XYZ file of C-alpha atoms in Angstrom:
265
model
C 125.353 159.139 102.000
C 123.198 158.952 105.006
C 122.860 162.012 107.522
C 123.116 159.440 110.353
C 126.391 157.324 112.207
C 123.949 154.426 112.523
C 120.534 153.073 111.293
C 119.017 151.061 113.919
C 116.496 147.855 112.816
C 113.043 148.032 114.861
C 110.422 145.825 114.096
C 106.893 147.118 112.805
C 104.313 145.584 115.207
C 102.541 142.488 114.411
C 99.670 141.775 113.492
C 97.447 140.757 116.508
C 93.513 141.702 117.981
C 92.964 145.163 118.375
C 93.725 146.328 122.113
C 96.513 143.791 121.345
C 97.585 145.839 118.383
C 96.904 149.039 120.112
C 99.557 148.361 122.816
C 102.106 147.106 120.505
C 101.935 149.651 118.050
C 102.428 152.559 121.550
C 105.082 150.863 121.929
C 106.593 150.345 118.530
C 105.976 154.564 118.936
C 108.888 154.595 121.813
C 110.661 153.672 120.246
C 110.644 154.998 116.765
C 111.157 158.307 119.061
C 113.926 156.813 121.130
C 115.530 156.188 117.391
C 115.302 159.924 115.620
C 115.666 162.020 119.230
C 119.166 160.095 119.799
C 120.460 161.279 115.963
C 120.584 158.028 114.375
C 118.107 157.049 111.850
C 116.290 153.628 111.243
C 115.558 150.900 109.448
C 112.238 148.818 108.987
C 112.094 145.421 107.838
C 109.840 144.124 105.944
C 108.465 141.233 107.405
C 111.183 139.198 108.553
C 110.686 135.921 108.828
C 107.360 135.612 106.044
C 105.429 136.983 109.330
C 102.489 139.460 108.812
C 103.453 142.888 110.443
C 101.754 146.217 110.405
C 103.425 148.375 107.382
C 105.719 151.054 108.408
C 103.373 153.181 106.831
C 100.647 151.706 108.818
C 102.503 152.177 111.921
C 103.483 156.045 110.473
C 99.675 156.758 110.487
C 98.172 154.787 113.600
C 100.852 156.849 115.670
C 100.899 160.010 113.647
C 104.890 159.600 113.321
C 107.356 162.618 112.815
C 108.828 161.816 108.877
C 112.434 162.411 108.444
C 112.681 161.005 105.179
C 116.708 161.606 105.267
C 117.374 159.190 107.943
C 114.993 156.398 107.477
C 114.599 153.267 105.126
C 112.303 151.832 104.003
C 112.454 147.704 103.313
C 110.729 146.299 99.899
C 110.607 142.520 99.355
C 109.298 140.572 96.532
C 106.959 138.414 98.956
C 103.807 141.337 97.667
C 101.019 141.066 95.384
C 101.637 143.909 92.326
C 99.019 145.909 93.614
C 99.855 145.566 96.777
C 103.610 146.308 96.064
C 102.489 149.943 93.714
C 100.306 150.746 96.973
C 103.054 150.323 99.250
C 105.790 152.750 96.786
C 103.184 154.822 96.741
C 102.761 156.010 99.951
C 106.502 156.197 100.843
C 106.470 158.937 97.512
C 103.570 160.496 99.174
C 105.140 161.169 102.201
C 108.708 161.883 101.031
C 110.043 159.406 102.265
C 113.428 158.410 100.163
C 115.931 155.068 101.237
C 115.147 152.128 100.068
C 116.490 148.302 100.646
C 115.146 146.024 98.989
C 116.109 142.602 98.872
C 114.437 139.268 98.031
C 113.307 138.299 101.715
C 112.027 135.323 103.597
C 108.633 134.587 102.020
C 106.223 133.101 103.905
C 102.465 130.224 103.798
C 101.039 133.465 105.561
C 102.716 135.933 102.563
C 102.136 136.214 98.682
C 103.967 136.180 96.202
C 104.864 138.537 93.749
C 104.561 137.633 89.984
C 107.519 137.613 88.622
C 106.621 139.614 84.675
C 103.937 141.561 87.104
C 107.254 143.498 87.627
C 108.867 142.698 84.124
C 110.872 139.398 84.639
C 110.851 136.392 83.284
C 112.068 134.446 85.892
C 110.339 132.125 87.823
C 110.570 134.216 90.601
C 111.199 137.956 91.259
C 114.331 139.148 92.527
C 115.464 141.571 93.776
C 117.400 142.759 90.677
C 113.748 142.536 89.294
C 112.399 144.183 91.817
C 116.036 147.266 91.909
C 114.640 147.438 88.322
C 111.289 147.812 88.249
C 111.445 150.525 90.978
C 114.355 152.150 89.225
C 112.477 152.032 85.896
C 109.278 152.989 87.550
C 109.459 155.292 90.491
C 113.077 156.269 88.650
C 112.532 159.757 90.673
C 110.280 158.973 94.128
C 113.410 157.187 95.687
C 117.476 155.836 96.126
C 117.536 152.398 96.721
C 119.915 150.037 97.949
C 120.790 145.631 98.796
C 122.021 143.464 101.009
C 125.534 142.302 101.024
C 125.913 138.289 101.972
C 129.543 137.730 102.613
C 129.344 135.146 103.686
C 128.398 133.755 100.899
C 130.997 132.912 98.197
C 133.164 135.994 97.060
C 132.329 135.380 92.826
C 128.989 135.070 92.819
C 128.321 137.941 95.559
C 130.025 140.177 93.612
C 128.514 138.933 90.828
C 124.482 139.759 92.707
C 125.952 142.748 93.116
C 127.765 143.948 89.657
C 123.411 143.059 88.626
C 121.800 145.392 91.103
C 124.138 148.338 90.075
C 122.753 148.158 87.374
C 119.919 147.177 88.025
C 120.329 150.880 90.122
C 120.926 149.878 93.547
C 123.026 153.311 95.198
C 124.000 151.647 98.436
C 124.881 148.421 99.826
C 124.207 147.139 103.204
C 125.631 144.131 104.454
C 125.283 140.601 106.242
C 126.305 141.632 110.637
C 130.080 141.675 110.392
C 132.484 139.852 112.517
C 135.293 141.953 112.659
C 137.773 143.332 109.936
C 136.285 141.234 107.553
C 138.221 140.379 103.946
C 134.949 139.813 102.014
C 133.453 143.357 102.900
C 137.171 144.792 102.975
C 136.196 144.622 98.863
C 133.159 146.510 97.936
C 135.368 149.569 98.286
C 136.080 148.669 94.622
C 132.609 148.802 93.500
C 132.447 152.502 94.312
C 129.200 152.042 95.646
C 128.481 153.031 99.591
C 128.607 150.987 103.030
C 126.310 150.370 105.376
C 128.057 148.003 107.996
C 126.338 146.109 109.968
C 126.648 145.043 114.183
C 124.732 142.038 115.556
C 124.431 143.530 119.356
C 122.718 141.024 121.184
C 124.937 138.152 122.826
C 122.477 135.614 121.088
C 124.291 133.661 118.592
C 122.859 131.426 117.621
C 119.623 133.726 115.455
C 123.077 135.866 113.951
C 124.099 131.719 112.755
C 120.660 130.872 111.322
C 120.517 134.782 109.859
C 123.270 133.880 107.492
C 122.251 130.879 106.604
C 125.859 128.890 108.371
C 125.734 126.490 111.343
C 128.619 127.528 113.083
C 131.644 130.369 112.813
C 134.257 130.563 115.494
C 134.041 134.260 115.437
C 131.156 134.190 117.638
C 132.802 131.603 120.394
C 132.669 135.008 123.809
C 131.142 136.988 121.309
C 131.039 140.748 122.897
C 128.566 142.378 120.963
C 129.813 145.666 122.204
C 133.866 145.563 121.900
C 132.087 143.805 118.160
C 131.578 147.866 117.160
C 134.187 148.283 118.388
C 135.989 146.857 116.365
C 134.189 147.904 113.818
C 133.784 151.597 114.423
C 138.187 150.694 114.109
C 137.717 149.046 110.590
C 135.358 150.876 109.036
C 135.614 154.805 110.513
C 134.060 156.425 107.488
C 131.202 153.651 107.566
C 127.946 154.047 108.878
C 126.301 151.645 110.928
C 123.144 149.329 110.432
C 123.041 148.412 114.472
C 120.636 144.830 114.257
C 118.994 142.727 117.261
C 120.260 146.517 119.389
C 117.816 146.640 123.215
C 116.080 148.911 123.253
C 115.331 149.006 127.642
C 119.755 149.511 127.458
C 121.745 152.852 128.292
C 122.604 153.553 124.897
C 125.716 156.019 125.445
C 126.685 153.327 127.482
C 127.053 151.224 124.529
C 127.264 152.450 121.800
C 131.059 155.024 121.353
C 129.212 157.444 118.489
C 125.793 158.151 120.355
C 125.490 162.379 119.577
C 121.625 163.015 121.220
C 119.791 165.243 118.825
C 118.004 166.718 120.684
C 117.762 167.582 125.313
C 117.797 164.559 128.002
């Protein structure tokens, strides 16, 4: 589905003073260009961990960045006002962005909550399924939407949720960080939907466990992100890989076995 082997996670800057924002935006722009110059795609989270950050649209305008519609995944969650949500969707459509990863999000006291009735839901809390259905109804010709799959949840529960997400219009799936060949991830082949495998590229396993809401896992003992990536390439050779927590300071040619730069070095 994606015109690249790797999708690299990159965070937009936190909101700050003008001088600090300019410095952070410069760094973001350099990292953004490195991703695409390397022949990879980018996935941009939406206010992760409930921290207010600049949107991808703001960063593109601020840094005058090129658009790569076939290799960009803009994340979008339910922690926006309805007005802000529609503004982001319309702005993304105007720029020609195509791929959205729709998730419920972390939320936090500094972020608004999307009113469920504003997107046609009768639930007490807006869910990713509600947001998927809204986007695929109101912006049906503008975007290709995807969803998350948490293989650490009880598999019957998560599989049922995935069926609902697909019914709401999801056209691709991105897993949580995968530790070696995972039987729950293997089950995704039964859903006939493109799957992106997430690889945790940091040795900070405490953050990994926190991200998947687990207190412990024997598979993280002595965790080596590069060796794990090799295992994932062998086990899921036909899948694109989502690289989270990838260091921009390291030499990617030495740690990414499928490094194919698209421009001369």
